[in-house]
Amino acid sequence: MLIRRRSGHDIKSSEITSEAVYQNRRHFLQTASGIALGSLLLPLGEVLAAPEKYAYADIRGVKPNPKYQDKDLRKAITRPEDFSAYNNFYEFGTDKEDPKQNSKSFKTKPWTVKVHGLVNKPADYQLEDFLKPFDLEDRIYRFRCVEAWSMVVPWVGIPLHKILARAQPTSAAKYVLFKTLQDPTQFPMQKTSILEWPYVEGLRLDEAMHDLSLLTVGAYGKVLPNQNGAPLRLIVPWKYGYKSIKSIVSIELVSAQPKTSWEIRAPDEYPFYSNVIPEVPHPRWSQKTERVLGSGFFSSKQKTLMFNGYADAVASIYSKFDNKKLY
Ligand SMILES: Nc1nc2c(c(=O)[nH]1)N[C@H]1C(S)=C(S)[C@@H](COP(=O)(O)O)O[C@H]1N2
Ligand SMILES: [Mo]
């Protein structure tokens, strides 16, 4: 998301390199002293990630959903220390380093999620109860930010359609509206008017019911870092990253297409649908290529794929769209 002109080029290669060296050194030291013997059996990402507390669910041993474990994607998984150090979370600041820095004391417990609007079974859930009836799944997804950087992440979550089925949308429900927590004491930028607060996002009901739409509580087999949207965050992998709203407290079924925070800020640049369509440029830059997070400053960009690589799964729901236009 751009207000000032910034882009993927801002990733400081020096920072990323020094982080990697530090992590490797830490790993070596742990192994040398015998502490990390168990973790030698874990994938490299697990070893490199900092240990974290399991807040809401014991998400060790989450079952991989075999449908979303593509071998090539697995090889391309972003290092967790890059995933959690280069973020967009305007509530905590507009620079990519701000969310990690400013979210350290963010309170994710207790956390209430309201499911309401045009549903037969509205409820306010404590997050534990919200998750309890469902099995968490591990799914590896591509993720593409509108600012032309990308990553590949093993998320831990529950498909949104299961949450919606429990709430029983009425026949009048056509869209799902999501809201982030509103709390300027914790989100310093909510004292400014840089965006319409709380951050609001939306999906058409059929998009929300699509099996790819995932409500996540974790990544890399651990609870989400605060800067990545803890404790509950939507992931819609065929759309630009801003649709994947963080720190959700409200899921509301509505009859009309909602206005989202970014759409209000700049309707020509961040419209409601925001599907990843490489041929359609953003008004200020091309969307044909992307810089892979963690690949280093001098590495070449890779081609962006139609619907971010999910065309086979989602193209049919956009048969009425002209895919040469920005929606
Ligand atoms: N509440 C909230 N959700 C948000 C944002 C935000 O500023 N506030 N930024 C969005 C944008 S533009 C992107 S690219 C992704 C970034 O997710 P990441 O930091 O986990 O990579 O979060 C999205 N969700
Ligand atoms: Mo973004």
XYZ file of N, CA, C and O in Angstrom, residues 149-234:
344
model
N 5.699 -7.020 -3.930
C 6.579 -8.003 -3.272
C 5.732 -9.217 -2.940
O 4.502 -9.126 -2.854
N 6.395 -10.362 -2.809
C 5.630 -11.585 -2.582
C 6.354 -12.488 -1.607
O 7.542 -12.317 -1.318
N 5.594 -13.445 -1.063
C 6.191 -14.430 -0.167
C 5.387 -15.719 -0.258
O 4.324 -15.761 -0.879
N 5.918 -16.779 0.339
C 5.224 -18.068 0.396
C 5.221 -18.480 1.861
O 6.275 -18.528 2.501
N 4.021 -18.752 2.392
C 3.888 -18.937 3.839
C 3.068 -20.184 4.165
O 2.014 -20.401 3.572
N 3.557 -21.010 5.107
C 2.735 -22.113 5.609
C 1.837 -21.596 6.738
O 2.273 -21.447 7.871
N 0.598 -21.264 6.371
C -0.339 -20.708 7.357
C -0.970 -21.824 8.171
O -1.054 -22.971 7.719
N -1.458 -21.471 9.336
C -2.242 -22.389 10.159
C -3.599 -21.745 10.368
O -3.682 -20.622 10.874
N -4.659 -22.434 9.951
C -5.971 -21.805 10.088
C -7.128 -22.737 9.803
O -6.960 -23.967 9.730
N -8.285 -22.109 9.658
C -9.549 -22.816 9.421
C -10.193 -22.179 8.201
O -10.237 -20.945 8.116
N -10.692 -22.987 7.245
C -11.352 -22.335 6.108
C -12.553 -21.511 6.591
O -13.336 -21.965 7.423
N -12.641 -20.304 6.052
C -13.690 -19.373 6.460
C -15.088 -19.969 6.273
O -16.003 -19.682 7.060
N -15.272 -20.827 5.243
C -16.632 -21.354 5.001
C -17.163 -22.142 6.189
O -18.364 -22.180 6.421
N -16.269 -22.740 6.972
C -16.733 -23.491 8.152
C -17.306 -22.540 9.207
O -18.301 -22.835 9.853
N -16.649 -21.403 9.366
C -17.106 -20.392 10.328
C -18.446 -19.825 9.862
O -19.366 -19.629 10.665
N -18.570 -19.582 8.560
C -19.804 -19.000 8.024
C -20.948 -20.017 8.108
O -22.081 -19.668 8.440
N -20.646 -21.295 7.832
C -21.696 -22.325 7.904
C -22.256 -22.398 9.320
O -23.470 -22.520 9.517
N -21.400 -22.297 10.322
C -21.868 -22.342 11.712
C -22.822 -21.177 12.008
O -23.799 -21.317 12.734
N -22.528 -20.005 11.409
C -23.359 -18.825 11.669
C -24.669 -18.852 10.879
O -25.608 -18.149 11.216
N -24.723 -19.649 9.832
C -25.917 -19.782 8.975
C -26.370 -18.451 8.365
O -27.335 -17.841 8.844
N -25.691 -17.983 7.329
C -26.127 -16.758 6.646
C -27.562 -16.896 6.133
O -27.955 -17.979 5.695
N -28.330 -15.825 6.199
C -29.688 -15.854 5.647
C -29.592 -15.643 4.132
O -28.530 -15.305 3.604
N -30.725 -15.791 3.443
C -30.689 -15.643 1.983
C -30.423 -14.188 1.574
O -30.048 -13.922 0.431
N -30.576 -13.255 2.489
C -30.309 -11.841 2.178
C -28.812 -11.512 2.214
O -28.384 -10.471 1.714
N -27.998 -12.397 2.800
C -26.558 -12.118 2.943
C -25.859 -12.257 1.603
O -25.964 -13.293 0.939
N -25.140 -11.197 1.177
C -24.450 -11.240 -0.119
C -22.944 -10.961 0.008
O -22.169 -11.288 -0.892
N -22.544 -10.318 1.091
C -21.132 -9.950 1.302
C -20.749 -10.214 2.752
O -21.612 -10.261 3.631
N -19.434 -10.357 2.968
C -18.923 -10.487 4.334
C -18.010 -9.294 4.603
O -17.131 -8.972 3.792
N -18.257 -8.652 5.732
C -17.520 -7.455 6.131
C -16.676 -7.794 7.354
O -17.197 -8.348 8.325
N -15.380 -7.488 7.275
C -14.470 -7.793 8.380
C -13.947 -6.490 8.976
O -13.672 -5.540 8.231
N -13.769 -6.474 10.299
C -13.186 -5.291 10.942
C -12.053 -5.689 11.867
O -12.147 -6.680 12.600
N -11.023 -4.841 11.860
C -9.901 -4.975 12.795
C -10.281 -4.310 14.106
O -11.138 -3.418 14.142
N -9.637 -4.705 15.176
C -9.821 -4.070 16.482
C -9.634 -2.547 16.382
O -8.732 -2.068 15.686
N -10.508 -1.809 17.066
C -10.348 -0.353 17.179
C -9.869 -0.073 18.600
O -10.608 -0.295 19.557
N -8.622 0.351 18.751
C -8.074 0.624 20.089
C -6.832 1.506 19.958
O -5.704 1.018 19.915
N -7.048 2.829 19.914
C -5.925 3.752 19.718
C -4.884 3.699 20.835
O -3.749 4.130 20.623
N -5.248 3.112 22.004
C -4.225 2.996 23.053
C -3.193 1.944 22.661
O -2.052 1.988 23.110
N -3.587 0.998 21.810
C -2.648 -0.043 21.372
C -2.160 0.168 19.941
O -1.075 -0.289 19.586
N -2.991 0.789 19.144
C -2.642 1.051 17.742
C -2.387 2.559 17.601
O -3.341 3.321 17.356
N -1.167 3.004 17.748
C -0.893 4.451 17.761
C -1.402 5.191 16.528
O -1.888 6.312 16.632
N -1.371 4.532 15.364
C -1.764 5.240 14.137
C -3.269 5.473 14.046
O -3.719 6.252 13.201
N -4.048 4.803 14.901
C -5.497 5.067 14.902
C -5.818 6.440 15.469
O -6.964 6.875 15.415
N -4.799 7.120 15.999
C -4.996 8.513 16.424
C -4.834 9.461 15.240
O -5.080 10.649 15.360
N -4.402 8.953 14.102
C -4.244 9.775 12.901
C -5.365 9.435 11.916
O -6.103 8.461 12.116
N -5.454 10.206 10.843
C -6.492 9.908 9.854
C -5.885 9.407 8.551
O -6.415 9.612 7.465
N -4.761 8.721 8.657
C -4.081 8.202 7.471
C -4.960 7.193 6.723
O -4.903 7.062 5.510
N -5.799 6.462 7.470
C -6.803 5.543 6.898
C -8.086 5.700 7.694
O -8.079 6.210 8.804
N -9.167 5.190 7.118
C -10.442 5.117 7.834
C -10.336 3.969 8.849
O -10.061 2.839 8.471
N -10.537 4.269 10.130
C -10.425 3.223 11.167
C -11.792 2.854 11.721
O -12.644 3.734 11.809
N -12.000 1.643 12.185
C -11.046 0.550 12.093
C -10.858 0.109 10.643
O -11.704 0.389 9.800
N -9.752 -0.555 10.393
C -9.476 -1.128 9.079
C -10.627 -2.075 8.735
O -11.018 -2.913 9.538
N -11.196 -1.895 7.554
C -12.344 -2.680 7.115
C -12.011 -3.350 5.789
O -11.406 -2.727 4.905
N -12.390 -4.594 5.655
C -12.246 -5.302 4.380
C -13.509 -6.100 4.104
O -14.348 -6.285 5.000
N -13.669 -6.565 2.877
C -14.873 -7.312 2.539
C -14.649 -8.281 1.405
O -13.694 -8.150 0.623
N -15.513 -9.275 1.341
C -15.517 -10.249 0.245
C -16.959 -10.473 -0.194
O -17.882 -10.343 0.623
N -17.148 -10.793 -1.462
C -18.460 -11.254 -1.889
C -18.665 -12.634 -1.245
O -17.697 -13.356 -0.993
N -19.931 -13.005 -0.996
C -20.174 -14.244 -0.238
C -19.539 -15.471 -0.907
O -18.955 -16.311 -0.228
N -19.615 -15.559 -2.230
C -19.034 -16.745 -2.883
C -17.507 -16.763 -2.764
O -16.898 -17.828 -2.669
N -16.883 -15.591 -2.721
C -15.433 -15.542 -2.499
C -15.107 -16.006 -1.081
O -14.146 -16.752 -0.847
N -15.923 -15.534 -0.139
C -15.711 -15.899 1.268
C -15.920 -17.399 1.476
O -15.249 -18.022 2.298
N -16.842 -17.989 0.713
C -17.142 -19.417 0.859
C -16.141 -20.290 0.103
O -16.146 -21.511 0.245
N -15.290 -19.689 -0.710
C -14.314 -20.470 -1.470
C -13.328 -21.145 -0.513
O -12.876 -20.532 0.453
N -13.013 -22.393 -0.816
C -12.168 -23.149 0.113
C -10.797 -22.507 0.359
O -10.163 -22.736 1.390
N -10.309 -21.691 -0.574
C -9.002 -21.058 -0.371
C -9.021 -19.984 0.726
O -7.983 -19.696 1.326
N -10.184 -19.372 0.966
C -10.253 -18.279 1.957
C -10.054 -18.855 3.355
O -10.832 -19.694 3.802
N -9.012 -18.388 4.015
C -8.567 -19.024 5.256
C -8.509 -18.017 6.403
O -7.926 -16.931 6.258
N -9.127 -18.382 7.532
C -8.955 -17.572 8.741
C -7.772 -18.170 9.484
O -7.805 -19.345 9.852
N -6.740 -17.392 9.697
C -5.507 -17.962 10.246
C -5.254 -17.514 11.683
O -5.624 -16.407 12.084
N -4.624 -18.395 12.432
C -4.181 -18.079 13.791
C -2.675 -18.299 13.919
O -2.090 -17.989 14.954
N -2.076 -18.851 12.876
C -0.658 -19.161 12.965
C 0.025 -19.213 11.612
O -0.613 -19.055 10.559
N 1.321 -19.409 11.686
C 2.161 -19.599 10.498
C 3.422 -20.315 10.955
O 3.829 -20.159 12.114
N 4.017 -21.101 10.096
C 5.226 -21.852 10.437
C 4.998 -22.714 11.685
O 5.900 -22.876 12.514
N 3.790 -23.225 11.862
C 3.504 -24.108 12.990
C 3.448 -23.418 14.337
O 3.437 -24.087 15.375
N 3.374 -22.089 14.346
C 3.329 -21.344 15.605
C 2.222 -20.301 15.535
O 1.754 -19.990 14.450
N 1.853 -19.746 16.690
C 0.855 -18.673 16.652
C 1.421 -17.494 15.861
O 2.639 -17.298 15.781
N 0.538 -16.717 15.275
C 0.971 -15.571 14.465
C 1.749 -14.579 15.314
O 1.329 -14.259 16.434
N 2.849 -14.051 14.790
C 3.470 -12.894 15.446
C 2.479 -11.723 15.424
O 1.694 -11.605 14.480
N 2.530 -10.869 16.442
C 1.606 -9.727 16.493
C 1.645 -8.917 15.200
O 0.612 -8.480 14.696
N 2.843 -8.705 14.675
C 2.997 -7.852 13.488
C 2.363 -8.478 12.236
O 2.115 -7.798 11.256
N 2.106 -9.787 12.274
C 1.464 -10.449 11.136
C -0.047 -10.621 11.308
O -0.685 -11.304 10.514
N -0.612 -10.005 12.345
C -2.078 -9.991 12.439
C -2.686 -10.820 13.536
O -3.866 -11.176 13.465
N -1.898 -11.156 14.563
C -2.422 -11.935 15.685
C -3.607 -11.207 16.321
O -3.670 -9.980 16.279
N -4.554 -11.951 16.913
C -4.546 -13.410 16.980
C -5.345 -14.078 15.859
O -5.325 -15.296 15.742
N -6.034 -13.274 15.023
C -6.901 -13.857 13.987
C -6.814 -13.003 12.740
O -7.090 -11.803 12.779
N -6.487 -13.628 11.629
C -6.207 -12.864 10.417
C -6.699 -13.621 9.174
O -6.513 -14.831 9.072
N -7.331 -12.899 8.270
C -7.836 -13.493 7.035
C -6.702 -13.619 6.010
O -5.834 -12.750 5.949
